[in-house]
CSV table of C-alpha atoms in Angstrom, one decimal:
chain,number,residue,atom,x,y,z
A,1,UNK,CA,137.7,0.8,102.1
A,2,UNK,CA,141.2,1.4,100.7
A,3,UNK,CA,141.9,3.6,97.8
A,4,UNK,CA,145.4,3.4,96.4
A,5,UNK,CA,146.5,7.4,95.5
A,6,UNK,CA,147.5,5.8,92.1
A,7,UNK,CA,144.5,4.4,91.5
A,8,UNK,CA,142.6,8.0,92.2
A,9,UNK,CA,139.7,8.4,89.6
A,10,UNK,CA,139.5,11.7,88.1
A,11,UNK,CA,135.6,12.4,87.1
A,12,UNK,CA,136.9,14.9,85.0
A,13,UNK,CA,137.6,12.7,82.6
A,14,UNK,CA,134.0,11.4,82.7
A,15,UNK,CA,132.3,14.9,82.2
A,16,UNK,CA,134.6,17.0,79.5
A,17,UNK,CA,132.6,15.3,76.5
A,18,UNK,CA,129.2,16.6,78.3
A,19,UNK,CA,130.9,19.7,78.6
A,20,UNK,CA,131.9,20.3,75.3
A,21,UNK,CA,128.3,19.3,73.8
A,22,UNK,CA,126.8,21.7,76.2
A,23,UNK,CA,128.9,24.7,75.0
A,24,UNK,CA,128.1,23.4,71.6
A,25,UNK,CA,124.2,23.8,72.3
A,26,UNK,CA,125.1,27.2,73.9
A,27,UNK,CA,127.1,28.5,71.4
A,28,UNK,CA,124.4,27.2,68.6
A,29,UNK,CA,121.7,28.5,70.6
A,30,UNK,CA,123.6,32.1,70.8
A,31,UNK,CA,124.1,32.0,67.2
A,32,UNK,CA,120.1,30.9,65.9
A,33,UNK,CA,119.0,33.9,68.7
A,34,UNK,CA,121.3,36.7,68.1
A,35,UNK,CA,122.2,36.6,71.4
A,36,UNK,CA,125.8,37.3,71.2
A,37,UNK,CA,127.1,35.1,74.0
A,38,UNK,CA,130.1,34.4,72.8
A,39,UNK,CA,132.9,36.0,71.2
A,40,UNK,CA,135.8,34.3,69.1
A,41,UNK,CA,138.9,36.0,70.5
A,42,UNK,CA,137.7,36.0,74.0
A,43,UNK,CA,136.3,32.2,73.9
A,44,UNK,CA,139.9,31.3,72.7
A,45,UNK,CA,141.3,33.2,75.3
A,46,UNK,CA,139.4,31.2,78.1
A,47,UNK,CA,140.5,28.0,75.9
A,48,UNK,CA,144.5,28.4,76.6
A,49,UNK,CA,143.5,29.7,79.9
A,50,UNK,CA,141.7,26.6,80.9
A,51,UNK,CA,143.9,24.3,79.5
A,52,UNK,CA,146.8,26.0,80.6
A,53,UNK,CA,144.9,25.5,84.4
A,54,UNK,CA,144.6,21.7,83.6
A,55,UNK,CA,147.6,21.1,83.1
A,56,UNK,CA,149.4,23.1,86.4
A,57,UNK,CA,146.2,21.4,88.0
A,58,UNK,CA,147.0,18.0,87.1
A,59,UNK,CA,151.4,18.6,88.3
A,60,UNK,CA,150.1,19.8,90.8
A,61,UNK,CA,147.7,17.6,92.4
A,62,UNK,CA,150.1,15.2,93.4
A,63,UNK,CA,151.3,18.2,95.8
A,64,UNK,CA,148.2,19.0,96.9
A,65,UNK,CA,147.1,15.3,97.9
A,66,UNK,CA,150.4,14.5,99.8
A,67,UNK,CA,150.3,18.2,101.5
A,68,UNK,CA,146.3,16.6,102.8
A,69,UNK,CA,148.1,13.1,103.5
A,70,UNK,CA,150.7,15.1,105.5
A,71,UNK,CA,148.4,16.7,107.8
A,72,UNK,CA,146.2,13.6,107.8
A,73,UNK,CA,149.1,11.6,109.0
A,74,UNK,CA,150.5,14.2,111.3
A,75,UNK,CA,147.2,14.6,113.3
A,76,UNK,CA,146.6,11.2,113.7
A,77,UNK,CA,147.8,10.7,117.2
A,78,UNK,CA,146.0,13.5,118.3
A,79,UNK,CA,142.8,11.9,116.4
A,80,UNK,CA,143.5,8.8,118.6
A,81,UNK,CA,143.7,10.6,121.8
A,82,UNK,CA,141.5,12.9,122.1
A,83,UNK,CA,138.7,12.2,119.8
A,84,UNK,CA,138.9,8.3,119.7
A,85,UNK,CA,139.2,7.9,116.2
A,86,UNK,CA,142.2,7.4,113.6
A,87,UNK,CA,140.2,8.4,110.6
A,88,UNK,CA,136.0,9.1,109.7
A,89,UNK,CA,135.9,6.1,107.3
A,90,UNK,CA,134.2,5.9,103.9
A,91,UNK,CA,130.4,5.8,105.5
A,92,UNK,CA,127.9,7.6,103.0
A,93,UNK,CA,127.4,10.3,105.9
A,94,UNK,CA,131.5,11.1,106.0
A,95,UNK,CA,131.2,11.4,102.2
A,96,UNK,CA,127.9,13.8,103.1
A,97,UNK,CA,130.0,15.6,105.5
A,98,UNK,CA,133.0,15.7,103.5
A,99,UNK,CA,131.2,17.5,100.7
A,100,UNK,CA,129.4,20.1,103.4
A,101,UNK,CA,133.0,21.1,104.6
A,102,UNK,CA,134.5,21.3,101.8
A,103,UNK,CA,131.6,24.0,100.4
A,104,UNK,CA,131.8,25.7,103.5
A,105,UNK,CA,136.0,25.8,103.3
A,106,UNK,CA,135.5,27.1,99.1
A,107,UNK,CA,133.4,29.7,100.3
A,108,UNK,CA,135.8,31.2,102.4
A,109,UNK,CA,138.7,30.8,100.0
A,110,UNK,CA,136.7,32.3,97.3
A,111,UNK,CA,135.7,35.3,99.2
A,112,UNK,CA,139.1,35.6,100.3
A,113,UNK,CA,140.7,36.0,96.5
A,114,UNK,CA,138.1,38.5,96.5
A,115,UNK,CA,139.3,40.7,99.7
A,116,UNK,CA,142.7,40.0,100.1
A,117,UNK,CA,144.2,41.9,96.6
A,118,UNK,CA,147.5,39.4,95.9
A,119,UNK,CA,144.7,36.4,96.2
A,120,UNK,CA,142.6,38.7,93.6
A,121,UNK,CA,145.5,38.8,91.2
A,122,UNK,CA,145.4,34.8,91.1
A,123,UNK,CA,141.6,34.8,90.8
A,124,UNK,CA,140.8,38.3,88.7
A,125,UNK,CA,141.0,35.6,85.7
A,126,UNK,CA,138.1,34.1,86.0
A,127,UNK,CA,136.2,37.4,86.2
A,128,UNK,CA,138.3,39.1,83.3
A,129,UNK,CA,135.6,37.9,80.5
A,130,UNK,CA,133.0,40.3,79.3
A,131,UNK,CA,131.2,37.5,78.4
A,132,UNK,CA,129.1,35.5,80.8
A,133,UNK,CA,129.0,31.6,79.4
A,134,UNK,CA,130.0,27.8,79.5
A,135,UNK,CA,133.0,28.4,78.4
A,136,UNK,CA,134.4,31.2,80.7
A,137,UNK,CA,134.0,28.2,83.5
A,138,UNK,CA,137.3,27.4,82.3
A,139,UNK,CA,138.9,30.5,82.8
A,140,UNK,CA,140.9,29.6,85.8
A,141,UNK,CA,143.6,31.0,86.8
A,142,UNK,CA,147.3,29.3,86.9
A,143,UNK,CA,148.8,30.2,90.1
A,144,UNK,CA,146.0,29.8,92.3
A,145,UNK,CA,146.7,25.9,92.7
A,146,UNK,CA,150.1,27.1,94.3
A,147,UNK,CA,148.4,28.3,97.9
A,148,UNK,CA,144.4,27.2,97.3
A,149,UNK,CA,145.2,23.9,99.5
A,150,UNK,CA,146.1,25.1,102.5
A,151,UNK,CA,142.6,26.4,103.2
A,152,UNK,CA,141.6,22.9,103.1
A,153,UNK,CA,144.1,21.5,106.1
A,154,UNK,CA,141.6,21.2,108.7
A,155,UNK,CA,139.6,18.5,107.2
A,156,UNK,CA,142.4,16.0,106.6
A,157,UNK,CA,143.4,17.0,110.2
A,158,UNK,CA,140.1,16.2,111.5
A,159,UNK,CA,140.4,12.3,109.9
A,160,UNK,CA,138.3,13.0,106.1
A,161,UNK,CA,140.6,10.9,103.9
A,162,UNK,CA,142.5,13.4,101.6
A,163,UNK,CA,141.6,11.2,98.4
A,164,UNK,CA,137.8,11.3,99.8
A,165,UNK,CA,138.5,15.1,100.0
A,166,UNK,CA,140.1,15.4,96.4
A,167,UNK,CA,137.2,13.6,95.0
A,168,UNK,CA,134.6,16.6,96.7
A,169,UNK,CA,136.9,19.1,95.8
A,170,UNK,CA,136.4,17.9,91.8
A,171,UNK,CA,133.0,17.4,92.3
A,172,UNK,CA,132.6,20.8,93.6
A,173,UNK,CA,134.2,22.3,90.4
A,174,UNK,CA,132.1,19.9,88.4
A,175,UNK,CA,129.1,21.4,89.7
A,176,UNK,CA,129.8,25.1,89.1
A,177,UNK,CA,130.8,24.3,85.4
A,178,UNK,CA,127.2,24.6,85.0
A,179,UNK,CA,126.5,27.8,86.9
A,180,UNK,CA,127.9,30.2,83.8
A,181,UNK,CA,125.1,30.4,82.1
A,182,UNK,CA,122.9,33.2,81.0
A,183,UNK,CA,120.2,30.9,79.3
A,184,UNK,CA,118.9,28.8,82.6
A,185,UNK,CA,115.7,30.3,84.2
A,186,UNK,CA,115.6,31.3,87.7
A,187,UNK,CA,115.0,27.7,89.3
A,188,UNK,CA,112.7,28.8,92.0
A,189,UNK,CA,113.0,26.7,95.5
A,190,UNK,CA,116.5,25.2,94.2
A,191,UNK,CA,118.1,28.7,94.2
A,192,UNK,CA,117.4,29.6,98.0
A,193,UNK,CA,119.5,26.6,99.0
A,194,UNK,CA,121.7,25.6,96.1
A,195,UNK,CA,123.9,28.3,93.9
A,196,UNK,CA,122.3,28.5,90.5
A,197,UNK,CA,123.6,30.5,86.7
A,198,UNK,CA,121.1,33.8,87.7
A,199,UNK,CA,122.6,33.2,91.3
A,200,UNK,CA,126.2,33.0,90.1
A,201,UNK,CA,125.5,36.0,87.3
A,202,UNK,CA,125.5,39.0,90.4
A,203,UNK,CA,129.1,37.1,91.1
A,204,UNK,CA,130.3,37.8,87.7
A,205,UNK,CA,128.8,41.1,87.3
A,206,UNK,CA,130.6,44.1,87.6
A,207,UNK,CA,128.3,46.2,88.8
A,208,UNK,CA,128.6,48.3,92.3
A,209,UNK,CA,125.7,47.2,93.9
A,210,UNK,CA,127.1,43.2,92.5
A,211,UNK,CA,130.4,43.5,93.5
A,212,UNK,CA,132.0,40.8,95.9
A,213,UNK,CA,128.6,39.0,96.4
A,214,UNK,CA,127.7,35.2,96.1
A,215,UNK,CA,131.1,33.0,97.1
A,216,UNK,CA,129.6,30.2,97.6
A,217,UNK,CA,130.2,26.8,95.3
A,218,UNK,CA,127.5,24.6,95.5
A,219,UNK,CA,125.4,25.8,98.3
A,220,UNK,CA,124.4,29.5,98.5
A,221,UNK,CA,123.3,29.0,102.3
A,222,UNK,CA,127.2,30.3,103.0
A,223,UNK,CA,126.6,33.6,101.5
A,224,UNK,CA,123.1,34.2,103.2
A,225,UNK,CA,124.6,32.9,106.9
A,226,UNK,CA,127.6,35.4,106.2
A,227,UNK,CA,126.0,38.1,105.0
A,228,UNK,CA,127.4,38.1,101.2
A,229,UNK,CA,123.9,37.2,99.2
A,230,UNK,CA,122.6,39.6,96.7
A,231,UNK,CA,120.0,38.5,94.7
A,232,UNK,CA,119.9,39.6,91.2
A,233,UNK,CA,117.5,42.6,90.3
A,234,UNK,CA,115.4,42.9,87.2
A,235,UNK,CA,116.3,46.6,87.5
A,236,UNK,CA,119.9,45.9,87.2
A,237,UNK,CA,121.3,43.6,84.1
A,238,UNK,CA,124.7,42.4,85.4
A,239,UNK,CA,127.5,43.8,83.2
A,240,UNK,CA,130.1,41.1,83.1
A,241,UNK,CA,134.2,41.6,83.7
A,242,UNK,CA,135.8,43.5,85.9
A,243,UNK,CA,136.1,47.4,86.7
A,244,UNK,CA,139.9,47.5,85.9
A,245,UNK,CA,140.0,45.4,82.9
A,246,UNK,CA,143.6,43.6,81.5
A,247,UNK,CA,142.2,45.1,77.7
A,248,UNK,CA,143.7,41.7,76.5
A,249,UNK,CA,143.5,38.3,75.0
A,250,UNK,CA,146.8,36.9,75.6
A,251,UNK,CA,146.5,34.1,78.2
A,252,UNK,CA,149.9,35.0,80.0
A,253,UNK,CA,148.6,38.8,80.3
A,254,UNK,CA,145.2,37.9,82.0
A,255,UNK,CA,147.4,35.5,84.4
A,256,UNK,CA,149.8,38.1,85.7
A,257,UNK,CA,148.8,41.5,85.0
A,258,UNK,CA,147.1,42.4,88.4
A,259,UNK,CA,150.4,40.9,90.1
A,260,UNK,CA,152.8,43.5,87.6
A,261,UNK,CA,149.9,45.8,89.0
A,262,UNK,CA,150.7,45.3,93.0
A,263,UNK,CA,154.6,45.2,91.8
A,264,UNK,CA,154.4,48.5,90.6
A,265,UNK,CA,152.3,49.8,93.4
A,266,UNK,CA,154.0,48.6,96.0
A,267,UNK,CA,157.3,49.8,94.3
A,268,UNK,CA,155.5,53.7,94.1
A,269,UNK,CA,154.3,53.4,97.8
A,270,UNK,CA,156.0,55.7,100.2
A,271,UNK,CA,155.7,53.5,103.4
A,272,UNK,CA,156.3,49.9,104.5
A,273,UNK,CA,152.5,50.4,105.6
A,274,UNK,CA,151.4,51.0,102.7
A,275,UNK,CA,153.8,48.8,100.7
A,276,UNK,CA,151.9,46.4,103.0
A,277,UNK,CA,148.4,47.6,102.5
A,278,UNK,CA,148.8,47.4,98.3
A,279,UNK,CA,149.3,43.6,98.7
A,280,UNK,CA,146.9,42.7,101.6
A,281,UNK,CA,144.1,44.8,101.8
A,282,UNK,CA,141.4,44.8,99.2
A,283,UNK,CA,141.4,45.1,95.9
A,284,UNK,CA,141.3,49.3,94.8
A,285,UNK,CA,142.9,50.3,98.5
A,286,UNK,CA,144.6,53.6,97.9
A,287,UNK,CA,146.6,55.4,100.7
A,288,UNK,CA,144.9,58.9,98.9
A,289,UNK,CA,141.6,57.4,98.2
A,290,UNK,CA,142.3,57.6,94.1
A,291,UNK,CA,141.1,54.0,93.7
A,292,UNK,CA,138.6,52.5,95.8
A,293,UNK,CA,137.4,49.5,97.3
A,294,UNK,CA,134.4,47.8,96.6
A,295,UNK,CA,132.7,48.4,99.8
A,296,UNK,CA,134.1,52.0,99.5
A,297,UNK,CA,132.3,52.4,96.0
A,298,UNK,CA,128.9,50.8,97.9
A,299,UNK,CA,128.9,53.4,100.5
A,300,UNK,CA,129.2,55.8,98.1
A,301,UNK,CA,126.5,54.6,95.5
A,302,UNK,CA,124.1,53.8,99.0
A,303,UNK,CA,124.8,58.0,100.1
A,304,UNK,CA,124.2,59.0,97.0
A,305,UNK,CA,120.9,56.8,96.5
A,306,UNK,CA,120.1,58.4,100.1
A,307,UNK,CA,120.6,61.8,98.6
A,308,UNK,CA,118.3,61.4,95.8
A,309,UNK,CA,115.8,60.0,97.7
A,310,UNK,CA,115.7,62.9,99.9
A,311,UNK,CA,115.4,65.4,97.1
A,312,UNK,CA,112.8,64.0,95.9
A,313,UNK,CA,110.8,63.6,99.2
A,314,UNK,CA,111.6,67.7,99.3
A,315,UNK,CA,110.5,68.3,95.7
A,316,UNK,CA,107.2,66.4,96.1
């Protein structure tokens, strides 16, 4: 089966007017129960945000296909050689597989803009809403199309077609549209395999005991294998945004303020090391401990729990 690169369907196209009724019904629903999901300055926000991301994703996604058709050409001997095969084909298991791999490669690169702070500052966008809803799945951020590809190398390298893996790749963000939701239920059997709107809410949150939990895209298997999955407690609403927020509407703000941020860290530190540390380490490193990270602030808020557990064992 030959697909011309010309010729690639975008399902995009197929889903924005199901997206747009759904936010509708959400937005309606918000309004009839008081519920306050969704805020005009901030939803308007994540509109030039989101279309601002379509439109570097779609000049850019001629790149990213010929940087998969580069590696998918270049690996091809090797393919030949040593694993008897020039490419996997179009079988309905490669397009299982395909999928699989690619969940398994966002899961990684999403924890990654998570751990690594000058990824953060491309993907702090996203999580910059105080509002947890349909729309903020638009909220993507603009420069994170620039390096997001090269996590995916391997699989064109291996023989997946790069216009089977662009296809898996959409699909994937089709799928998590429908995860920012406050309104679905907790969906029971579905949500200890598959990632689900209560699963992706501890994502969003901003809470300690939330933070830098639940990566994974469609499947939340990743998470559980890896040691990432927290669960959402009844004890513990998620409070949505970020600890550090931008204070700001204006799309070219939320974009690029974490990266003025590291700029202007980087420009106070007093060492190469350190200079180093403010751009690669995680988000909140501090050579003097003034900011913290988020496995910092866990440590702390599990010693502290510890403490008060204690006392109260003594005062009983």
């Amino acid at each position: 089966m030959e697909i011309l690169l010309e010729n690639l369907p975008n399902p995009f196209v197929y889903f924005v007017p199901i997206f747009f009724i759904l936010i509708l019904a959400e937005v309606y629903i918000s309004y009839r129960e008081d519920k306050e999901l969704y805020d005009l300055k901030d939803s308007f926000a994540s509109g030039w945000v989101g279309i601002g991301a379509a439109i570097l994703n779609t000049l850019t996604k001629m790149y990213q296909i010929g940087f998969f058709f580069l590696f998918y050409k270049l690996f091809e001997p090797l393919r030949e050689e040593f694993l008897g095969y020039s490419s996997l084909g179009w079988a309905w298991w490669v397009w299982a597989l395909c999928l699989i791999g690619d969940d398994f490669n966002f899961y990684w690169h999403h924890r990654f803009c998570h751990t690594v702070r000058l990824f953060w500052a491309a993907h702090i966008v996203h999580h910059s809403s105080e509002k947890f809803n349909l729309g903020t799945a638009f909220r993507n951020g603009w420069t994170i199309f620039l390096y997001k590809p090269i996590y995916w190398i391997w699989l064109p390298a291996l023989g997946f077609n790069p216009i089977m893996l662009a296809l898996c790749m959409s699909f994937n963000s089709i799928y998590q549209f429908f995860l920012h939701s406050t309104l679905v239920p907790d969906l029971g059997w579905f949500g200890k395999v598959f990632n689900t709107p209560r699963v992706h809410q501890v994502h969003h949150a901003s809470n300690v005991e939330y933070l830098d939990r639940n990566h994974g895209g469609i499947l939340i298997i990743w998470d559980k294998l890896f040691g990432t999955f927290q669960s959402r407690e009844e004890h513990i609403p998620p409070k949505f945004g970020v600890i550090h927020p931008p204070n700001s509407n204006n799309p070219v703000k939320l974009n690029f303020h974490e990266f003025i941020d590291i700029w202007n860290d980087v420009k106070r530190a007093k060492s190469w090391k350190d200079k180093f540390k403010y751009v690669f380490y995680p988000p909140g490193w501090s050579p003097d401990g003034s900011t913290k990270t988020s496995k910092q602030l866990q440590k702390e808020l599990a010693s502290q729990s510890d403490a008060n557990s204690s006392e109260k064992i003594l005062t009983v």
